[in-house]
Amino acid sequence: MPSAKVQAAQPALGFIQPAYTPWLHRLCRLALPAVLGSRRIGIGAVSGVVELAELCAAAQNGEVRLLIAFRHPSTTDPLVMAQLLWKEVPRAARRHGIRLAHPVHSQFLYDRGIPLWAGAAAGWMLARLGGVPIQRGRLDRRALKTARHLLCSGPFPLAIAPEGATNNHDELLGPLEPGLAQMAFWCCEDLVAEGREERVVIVPVVLRYSLLHRDWAPIDRLLTALEGVLGITLPPAGAPALPTEEADHRYGRLLLISGRLLTQLEHFYRLGSGEEPGLTPGDPALSARLSRLQATALAAAESHFDLQPRGTILERCRRIEQAGWQAIYRDDLAACAPLERSLADWCAVEAARHLDHMRLVEYFASMGDAYVAEKPSVDRYLEVLLILWDAIAWIRGRRGERPPAPAARQVRIIVGEPIEAGPRLADYRRDRRLAVDQLTDVLRASLEAAMLD
């Protein structure tokens, strides 16, 4: 079962004030190659970096305020963004004679939940690298005020992942949250109010991961490992298969793994007959079963927290998370009598248990039944199998367990066309919501164009 970290009610979550610390930044910069190496991540082609170096120089010269909007397909993205800013941008600046002062860095928004599962040391480090923690699912006024001030007057650019969380798909852009566009317009207004003339520029950055050695051996190892965990026994292999037959066989194994996992989860949630229906490529039953499972798991959490099932899956997840945190992290514990404190502890444990239903849905929120079928590449297989591996490891209480013989990957970094927010300020003043939506659409189009580069 998932590891139970919450055994009692906790003091209310405090805001972790960003406190950029130069010596820690230098230390992390020195350690970055080793950390990337430990994750078996290599840096491939980097495009558009000269333009980003020029914008960083303009920001240092007081000509622009820079907002970096990066795609977030993987938990290793912060390391790759650090490589881009700490290594690639200064290298490009030296190569092209761009005057750029050190350090080259960005402050950033991060999920306030990270220190809860990664530990207090992670929160300490993120704060001293200039990170701003934000609570998802609520209007976190202090985080927004801090980020707004940093974007307008901070020493570095501000980096935000407009998808809001990892979607685990390299070739599929998730829904964009409107916060980044809103932040850009706030900065425009603040600059005008202060009589300043800097431009507000959004820079889209796309990260594209792929296997360094494009063979199927890591995929087959993952398939075998997942089959073992799920209790799937395949018949012994016969004569050597033709390449097309091998591909069909591999996809059949993926369907079998997906079906077995769904069946076991359906049995847990008491859905269906408990029998394991067969699946075929393109079978709409897979998508329907996944949707029903997600709805059932979310309903279990929403019922406990007395929430209405409104919005998208991710919006529902954010509201559940916030309700759970309110039950676990409380500001009234000091005034509780002994019995009240015991009941508060009981409520906290129950809240954490019901949050697990939401966590399970998060793993599958971005999965679709056609992603591999429409393009059965080795990279898409790897993405989907890693989602399944991480979900099963979490269910077994082994979050973060690495898959067998993880494959080495390389990442391509594409810096897209910059977007000027200032010329849209008049539109924002006429209709704020419409202007934010339009700027978000422009950002989406720019990210999608960079993904095709």
Coordinates of C-alpha atoms in Angstrom, one line a residue:
M1 CA 0.0 0.0 0.0
P2 CA 1.2 3.6 -0.4
S3 CA 3.5 4.7 2.4
A4 CA 1.7 6.5 5.2
K5 CA 3.8 9.6 6.0
V6 CA 1.0 11.4 8.0
Q7 CA 0.5 9.9 11.4
A8 CA -0.8 13.1 13.1
A9 CA -2.1 16.6 12.5
Q10 CA 0.7 19.0 11.7
P11 CA 1.2 22.8 12.2
A12 CA -0.1 25.0 9.3
L13 CA 2.1 25.1 6.2
G14 CA 4.2 28.2 6.4
F15 CA 5.4 30.2 3.5
I16 CA 9.0 29.4 2.7
Q17 CA 10.6 32.7 1.9
P18 CA 12.9 32.7 -1.1
A19 CA 16.4 33.5 0.0
Y20 CA 18.8 33.3 -2.9
T21 CA 22.2 32.2 -1.6
P22 CA 25.2 32.6 -4.1
W23 CA 27.4 30.0 -2.5
L24 CA 24.8 27.3 -2.8
H25 CA 24.1 28.3 -6.4
R26 CA 27.9 27.9 -7.1
L27 CA 27.9 24.5 -5.4
C28 CA 24.9 23.3 -7.4
R29 CA 26.4 24.5 -10.6
L30 CA 29.5 22.5 -9.9
A31 CA 27.5 19.4 -9.0
L32 CA 25.1 19.6 -11.9
P33 CA 27.0 17.4 -14.4
A34 CA 27.3 14.6 -11.9
V35 CA 23.6 14.9 -11.0
L36 CA 22.5 14.7 -14.6
G37 CA 24.9 11.8 -15.1
S38 CA 23.3 10.0 -12.1
R39 CA 19.9 10.4 -13.8
R40 CA 21.5 9.1 -17.1
I41 CA 20.5 12.4 -18.9
G42 CA 22.7 13.7 -21.7
I43 CA 22.3 17.1 -23.3
G44 CA 21.6 16.9 -27.0
A45 CA 21.1 19.8 -29.5
V46 CA 20.3 23.2 -28.1
S47 CA 18.6 25.7 -30.4
G48 CA 17.6 29.3 -29.9
V49 CA 20.0 29.7 -27.1
V50 CA 21.8 32.7 -28.6
E51 CA 18.5 34.7 -28.6
L52 CA 18.0 33.7 -25.0
A53 CA 21.5 34.9 -24.1
E54 CA 20.7 38.2 -25.8
L55 CA 17.5 38.6 -23.8
C56 CA 19.3 37.7 -20.6
A57 CA 21.8 40.4 -21.3
A58 CA 19.0 42.9 -22.0
A59 CA 17.4 41.9 -18.7
Q60 CA 20.7 42.5 -16.9
N61 CA 20.9 45.9 -18.6
G62 CA 17.4 46.9 -17.4
E63 CA 15.8 46.7 -20.9
V64 CA 13.4 43.8 -20.4
R65 CA 11.7 41.8 -17.6
L66 CA 12.0 38.1 -18.6
L67 CA 9.4 35.4 -18.0
I68 CA 10.6 31.9 -19.0
A69 CA 7.7 29.5 -19.8
F70 CA 9.1 25.9 -20.0
R71 CA 7.4 22.7 -20.9
H72 CA 7.2 20.2 -18.0
P73 CA 7.2 16.6 -19.3
S74 CA 9.5 15.1 -16.7
T75 CA 10.6 15.5 -13.1
T76 CA 14.2 16.0 -14.4
D77 CA 13.1 19.3 -16.1
P78 CA 14.5 21.6 -13.4
L79 CA 17.9 20.0 -13.9
V80 CA 17.7 20.6 -17.6
M81 CA 16.6 24.2 -17.2
A82 CA 19.6 24.7 -14.8
Q83 CA 21.8 23.3 -17.6
L84 CA 20.3 25.7 -20.1
L85 CA 20.7 28.8 -17.9
W86 CA 23.9 28.0 -16.0
K87 CA 25.9 26.4 -18.8
E88 CA 24.4 26.8 -22.3
V89 CA 23.5 30.5 -22.1
P90 CA 26.9 31.6 -20.8
R91 CA 28.6 29.4 -23.4
A92 CA 26.6 30.9 -26.2
A93 CA 27.3 34.4 -24.9
R94 CA 31.1 33.8 -24.9
R95 CA 30.9 32.3 -28.4
H96 CA 29.0 35.2 -29.9
G97 CA 30.6 38.1 -28.0
I98 CA 27.5 38.9 -25.9
R99 CA 28.3 40.8 -22.7
L100 CA 26.7 38.8 -19.9
A101 CA 27.4 39.2 -16.2
H102 CA 27.5 36.2 -13.9
P103 CA 25.6 34.5 -12.4
V104 CA 23.1 33.6 -15.1
H105 CA 20.1 32.2 -13.1
S106 CA 16.3 32.4 -12.8
Q107 CA 14.0 32.3 -9.9
F108 CA 11.0 30.0 -10.2
L109 CA 7.7 28.8 -8.9
Y110 CA 7.5 25.3 -7.4
D111 CA 4.8 23.2 -5.8
R112 CA 4.6 23.8 -2.0
G113 CA 4.0 20.0 -1.7
I114 CA 7.5 19.1 -2.8
P115 CA 9.1 19.6 0.6
L116 CA 6.3 17.5 2.1
W117 CA 7.3 14.3 0.1
A118 CA 11.0 15.2 -0.7
G119 CA 11.9 16.4 2.8
A120 CA 12.7 19.7 4.5
A121 CA 16.1 19.7 3.0
A122 CA 14.6 20.0 -0.5
G123 CA 12.5 23.0 0.7
W124 CA 15.7 24.6 2.2
M125 CA 17.6 24.1 -1.1
L126 CA 14.8 25.4 -3.3
A127 CA 14.4 28.5 -1.2
R128 CA 18.1 29.2 -1.4
L129 CA 18.1 28.9 -5.1
G130 CA 15.4 31.5 -5.2
G131 CA 12.3 29.4 -5.5
V132 CA 8.8 30.6 -4.6
P133 CA 6.5 27.9 -3.2
I134 CA 2.9 28.0 -4.3
Q135 CA -0.1 26.0 -3.1
R136 CA -2.1 24.6 -5.9
G137 CA -5.8 24.6 -5.8
R138 CA -6.3 27.8 -3.9
L139 CA -5.6 31.5 -4.3
D140 CA -2.1 31.7 -2.7
R141 CA -1.9 35.4 -2.3
R142 CA 1.5 35.5 -0.6
A143 CA 3.1 33.3 -3.3
L144 CA 1.6 35.4 -6.1
K145 CA 2.6 38.7 -4.5
T146 CA 6.2 37.4 -4.0
A147 CA 6.4 36.1 -7.6
R148 CA 4.9 39.4 -8.9
H149 CA 7.5 41.4 -7.1
L150 CA 10.4 39.2 -8.3
L151 CA 9.2 39.4 -11.9
C152 CA 9.0 43.2 -11.8
S153 CA 12.1 43.9 -9.6
G154 CA 14.0 40.8 -8.8
P155 CA 17.6 40.2 -9.9
F156 CA 16.9 37.3 -12.2
P157 CA 14.2 36.2 -14.8
L158 CA 11.3 34.2 -13.4
A159 CA 10.7 30.6 -14.7
I160 CA 7.2 29.1 -14.6
A161 CA 5.9 25.8 -16.0
P162 CA 2.5 26.9 -17.5
E163 CA 1.2 23.3 -17.5
G164 CA 1.3 23.4 -13.7
A165 CA 2.7 19.9 -13.2
T166 CA 4.5 17.2 -15.1
N167 CA 2.4 15.5 -17.8
N168 CA 4.9 12.7 -18.5
H169 CA 4.4 12.9 -22.3
D170 CA 7.2 14.3 -24.5
E171 CA 5.0 14.9 -27.5
L172 CA 1.7 15.9 -25.8
L173 CA 1.2 19.4 -24.5
G174 CA -1.1 19.5 -21.5
P175 CA -3.6 22.2 -20.7
L176 CA -2.0 25.6 -19.9
E177 CA -2.9 27.4 -16.7
P178 CA -3.7 31.1 -17.1
G179 CA -1.4 32.2 -14.3
L180 CA 1.7 32.9 -16.4
A181 CA -0.2 35.2 -18.8
Q182 CA -1.7 37.0 -15.7
M183 CA 1.7 37.4 -14.2
A184 CA 3.0 39.0 -17.4
F185 CA 0.2 41.5 -17.4
W186 CA 0.7 42.3 -13.7
C187 CA 4.3 43.1 -14.5
C188 CA 3.3 45.4 -17.4
E189 CA 1.0 47.3 -15.0
D190 CA 3.6 47.5 -12.3
L191 CA 6.2 48.9 -14.7
V192 CA 3.8 51.5 -16.0
A193 CA 2.9 52.5 -12.4
E194 CA 6.6 53.0 -11.6
G195 CA 7.2 54.9 -14.8
R196 CA 9.6 52.3 -16.1
E197 CA 10.0 51.4 -19.8
E198 CA 11.3 47.8 -19.7
R199 CA 9.6 45.4 -22.1
V200 CA 7.9 42.2 -20.7
V201 CA 9.0 39.2 -22.7
I202 CA 7.8 35.6 -22.4
V203 CA 10.3 33.0 -23.7
P204 CA 8.9 29.6 -24.5
V205 CA 11.2 26.7 -23.8
V206 CA 10.5 23.1 -25.0
L207 CA 12.4 20.1 -23.6
R208 CA 12.3 16.9 -25.8
Y209 CA 13.6 13.7 -24.3
S210 CA 14.6 10.6 -26.3
L211 CA 16.5 7.4 -25.8
L212 CA 20.2 7.9 -26.4
H213 CA 20.5 4.5 -27.9
R214 CA 17.3 3.9 -29.8
D215 CA 16.9 0.1 -29.3
W216 CA 14.1 -1.8 -27.8
A217 CA 16.0 -3.6 -25.0
P218 CA 15.0 -1.2 -22.2
I219 CA 11.4 -1.4 -23.3
D220 CA 11.4 -5.2 -23.2
R221 CA 13.0 -5.1 -19.7
L222 CA 10.3 -2.8 -18.5
L223 CA 7.6 -4.9 -20.0
T224 CA 9.0 -8.0 -18.4
A225 CA 9.3 -6.3 -15.0
L226 CA 5.8 -5.0 -15.1
E227 CA 4.4 -8.4 -16.1
G228 CA 6.2 -9.9 -13.1
V229 CA 4.7 -7.4 -10.6
L230 CA 1.2 -7.9 -12.0
G231 CA 1.4 -11.7 -12.1
I232 CA 1.3 -12.0 -15.9
T233 CA 2.7 -15.2 -17.3
L234 CA 3.3 -15.2 -21.0
P235 CA 3.5 -18.4 -23.1
P236 CA 7.0 -19.4 -24.1
A237 CA 8.3 -17.8 -27.2
G238 CA 8.2 -19.7 -30.4
A239 CA 10.0 -19.2 -33.7
P240 CA 11.7 -15.8 -34.2
A241 CA 9.2 -13.2 -35.1
L242 CA 9.3 -10.8 -38.0
P243 CA 9.8 -7.2 -37.1
T244 CA 6.1 -6.4 -37.7
E245 CA 5.0 -9.4 -35.6
E246 CA 7.4 -8.4 -32.9
A247 CA 5.9 -4.9 -32.8
D248 CA 2.4 -6.3 -32.6
H249 CA 3.5 -8.6 -29.8
R250 CA 5.0 -5.8 -27.9
Y251 CA 1.9 -3.7 -28.1
G252 CA -0.2 -6.7 -27.1
R253 CA 1.9 -7.0 -24.0
L254 CA 1.3 -3.4 -23.2
L255 CA -2.4 -3.9 -23.6
L256 CA -2.3 -6.9 -21.3
I257 CA -0.4 -5.0 -18.7
S258 CA -2.8 -2.1 -18.9
G259 CA -5.8 -4.4 -18.7
R260 CA -4.4 -6.4 -15.7
L261 CA -3.6 -3.2 -13.8
L262 CA -7.1 -1.8 -14.5
T263 CA -8.7 -5.1 -13.5
Q264 CA -6.9 -5.1 -10.1
L265 CA -7.7 -1.5 -9.4
E266 CA -11.4 -2.1 -10.4
H267 CA -11.5 -5.0 -8.0
F268 CA -10.1 -2.7 -5.3
Y269 CA -12.8 -0.1 -6.0
R270 CA -15.4 -2.9 -6.5
L271 CA -16.1 -2.0 -10.1
G272 CA -17.3 -4.6 -12.6
S273 CA -17.3 -8.3 -12.2
G274 CA -13.7 -8.8 -11.3
E275 CA -13.1 -10.7 -14.6
E276 CA -10.4 -9.6 -16.9
P277 CA -11.9 -8.6 -20.3
G278 CA -9.6 -8.9 -23.3
L279 CA -8.3 -5.8 -25.0
T280 CA -7.5 -5.2 -28.6
P281 CA -5.6 -2.3 -30.3
G282 CA -7.8 0.7 -30.5
D283 CA -10.4 -0.9 -28.2
P284 CA -12.5 2.0 -26.8
A285 CA -13.1 -0.1 -23.7
L286 CA -9.7 0.8 -22.3
S287 CA -10.4 4.5 -22.3
A288 CA -13.9 4.0 -20.9
R289 CA -12.6 1.8 -18.1
L290 CA -9.9 4.3 -17.2
S291 CA -12.4 7.2 -17.1
R292 CA -14.7 5.2 -14.9
L293 CA -11.8 4.3 -12.5
Q294 CA -10.7 7.9 -12.3
A295 CA -14.3 9.1 -11.6
T296 CA -14.7 6.5 -8.9
A297 CA -11.4 7.3 -7.2
L298 CA -12.0 11.0 -7.2
A299 CA -15.6 10.5 -5.9
A300 CA -14.2 8.6 -3.0
A301 CA -12.0 11.5 -2.0
E302 CA -14.6 14.2 -2.8
S303 CA -17.2 12.4 -0.7
H304 CA -14.9 12.4 2.3
F305 CA -14.1 16.1 1.9
D306 CA -17.6 17.1 1.0
L307 CA -16.6 18.5 -2.4
Q308 CA -18.7 18.8 -5.6
P309 CA -17.3 17.0 -8.7
R310 CA -16.7 20.1 -10.8
G311 CA -14.2 20.9 -13.6
T312 CA -11.5 18.9 -15.2
I313 CA -9.7 15.9 -13.6
L314 CA -6.7 18.1 -12.7
E315 CA -8.9 20.9 -11.3
R316 CA -10.7 18.3 -9.1
C317 CA -7.4 16.9 -8.0
R318 CA -6.2 20.4 -6.9
R319 CA -9.3 21.0 -4.9
I320 CA -9.0 17.6 -3.2
E321 CA -5.4 18.3 -2.4
Q322 CA -6.2 21.6 -0.8
A323 CA -9.0 20.2 1.3
G324 CA -6.7 17.4 2.5
W325 CA -4.0 19.9 3.4
Q326 CA -6.5 22.0 5.4
A327 CA -7.4 18.9 7.5
I328 CA -3.7 17.9 8.0
Y329 CA -1.9 21.2 8.4
R330 CA -3.8 23.3 11.0
D331 CA -3.2 26.6 12.8
D332 CA -5.4 25.7 15.8
L333 CA -3.4 22.9 17.3
A334 CA -1.9 24.9 20.1
A335 CA -5.3 25.6 21.5
C336 CA -6.6 22.1 21.3
A337 CA -7.5 20.1 24.4
P338 CA -5.9 16.6 24.6
L339 CA -9.0 14.9 23.3
E340 CA -9.4 17.5 20.5
R341 CA -5.8 17.0 19.5
S342 CA -6.4 13.2 19.3
L343 CA -9.4 13.7 17.1
A344 CA -7.4 16.2 15.0
D345 CA -4.8 13.5 14.5
W346 CA -7.5 11.0 13.5
C347 CA -8.9 13.5 11.0
A348 CA -5.4 14.1 9.6
V349 CA -4.7 10.4 9.1
E350 CA -8.1 9.9 7.4
A351 CA -7.5 12.9 5.2
A352 CA -4.1 11.6 4.1
R353 CA -5.7 8.2 3.3
H354 CA -8.3 9.8 1.1
L355 CA -5.7 12.0 -0.6
D356 CA -4.2 8.7 -1.9
H357 CA -7.3 8.2 -4.1
M358 CA -6.4 11.6 -5.7
R359 CA -2.7 10.7 -6.0
L360 CA -3.7 7.5 -7.9
V361 CA -5.7 9.5 -10.4
E362 CA -2.8 12.0 -10.9
Y363 CA -0.6 9.2 -12.3
F364 CA -3.1 8.4 -15.0
A365 CA -4.5 11.9 -15.6
S366 CA -2.6 12.4 -18.9
M367 CA -2.8 8.9 -20.2
G368 CA -4.7 8.2 -23.4
D369 CA -5.4 4.9 -25.1
A370 CA -4.2 6.1 -28.5
Y371 CA -0.9 7.7 -27.6
V372 CA 1.3 4.6 -28.4
A373 CA -1.1 3.2 -31.0
E374 CA -0.9 6.3 -33.2
K375 CA 2.9 6.4 -33.1
P376 CA 4.5 3.2 -31.7
S377 CA 7.9 4.7 -31.2
V378 CA 10.4 3.5 -28.6
D379 CA 10.2 6.9 -26.8
R380 CA 6.4 6.8 -26.5
Y381 CA 6.6 3.2 -25.2
L382 CA 9.1 4.4 -22.6
E383 CA 6.9 7.3 -21.5
V384 CA 3.8 5.1 -21.0
L385 CA 5.7 2.3 -19.3
L386 CA 7.4 4.7 -16.9
I387 CA 4.0 6.1 -15.9
L388 CA 2.8 2.6 -15.2
W389 CA 6.0 1.7 -13.3
D390 CA 5.8 4.8 -11.1
A391 CA 2.2 4.3 -10.4
I392 CA 2.7 0.7 -9.4
A393 CA 5.8 1.5 -7.3
W394 CA 3.7 4.2 -5.4
I395 CA 0.9 1.7 -4.8
R396 CA 3.4 -0.7 -3.4
G397 CA 4.8 1.9 -1.0
R398 CA 8.0 2.2 -3.1
R399 CA 7.7 5.7 -4.5
G400 CA 10.8 6.7 -6.4
E401 CA 11.9 3.1 -7.1
R402 CA 13.9 3.1 -10.3
P403 CA 13.0 0.7 -13.1
P404 CA 15.3 -2.1 -14.0
A405 CA 18.4 -1.0 -15.9
P406 CA 17.1 2.5 -16.7
A407 CA 17.9 3.6 -20.2
A408 CA 20.1 6.5 -20.9
R409 CA 18.3 9.5 -22.4
Q410 CA 19.3 12.7 -24.1
V411 CA 17.3 15.9 -24.1
R412 CA 17.0 18.4 -26.8
I413 CA 16.3 22.0 -25.7
I414 CA 14.4 24.3 -28.0
V415 CA 14.0 28.0 -27.2
G416 CA 10.9 29.3 -29.0
E417 CA 10.0 32.7 -30.4
P418 CA 9.8 35.4 -27.7
I419 CA 6.3 36.8 -27.0
E420 CA 5.9 40.5 -26.1
A421 CA 3.2 41.1 -23.5
G422 CA 3.4 44.9 -23.5
P423 CA 1.5 45.6 -26.8
R424 CA -1.4 43.6 -25.3
L425 CA -1.8 45.7 -22.2
A426 CA -4.5 47.9 -23.7
D427 CA -6.5 44.7 -24.5
Y428 CA -6.0 43.6 -20.9
R429 CA -7.4 46.8 -19.6
R430 CA -10.5 46.5 -21.7
D431 CA -11.2 42.8 -20.9
R432 CA -8.8 41.1 -18.5
R433 CA -10.1 37.6 -18.8
L434 CA -10.2 37.6 -22.6
A435 CA -6.7 39.1 -22.9
V436 CA -5.3 36.5 -20.5
D437 CA -6.9 33.7 -22.5
Q438 CA -5.6 35.1 -25.8
L439 CA -2.1 35.4 -24.5
T440 CA -2.3 31.9 -23.1
D441 CA -3.4 30.7 -26.6
V442 CA -0.4 32.5 -28.2
L443 CA 1.9 30.8 -25.7
R444 CA 0.4 27.4 -26.5
A445 CA 0.8 28.0 -30.2
S446 CA 4.4 29.0 -29.7
L447 CA 5.2 25.9 -27.5
E448 CA 3.5 23.6 -30.1
A449 CA 5.5 25.2 -32.9
A450 CA 8.7 24.6 -30.9
M451 CA 7.7 21.0 -30.3
L452 CA 7.6 20.4 -34.0
D453 CA 11.0 22.1 -34.6

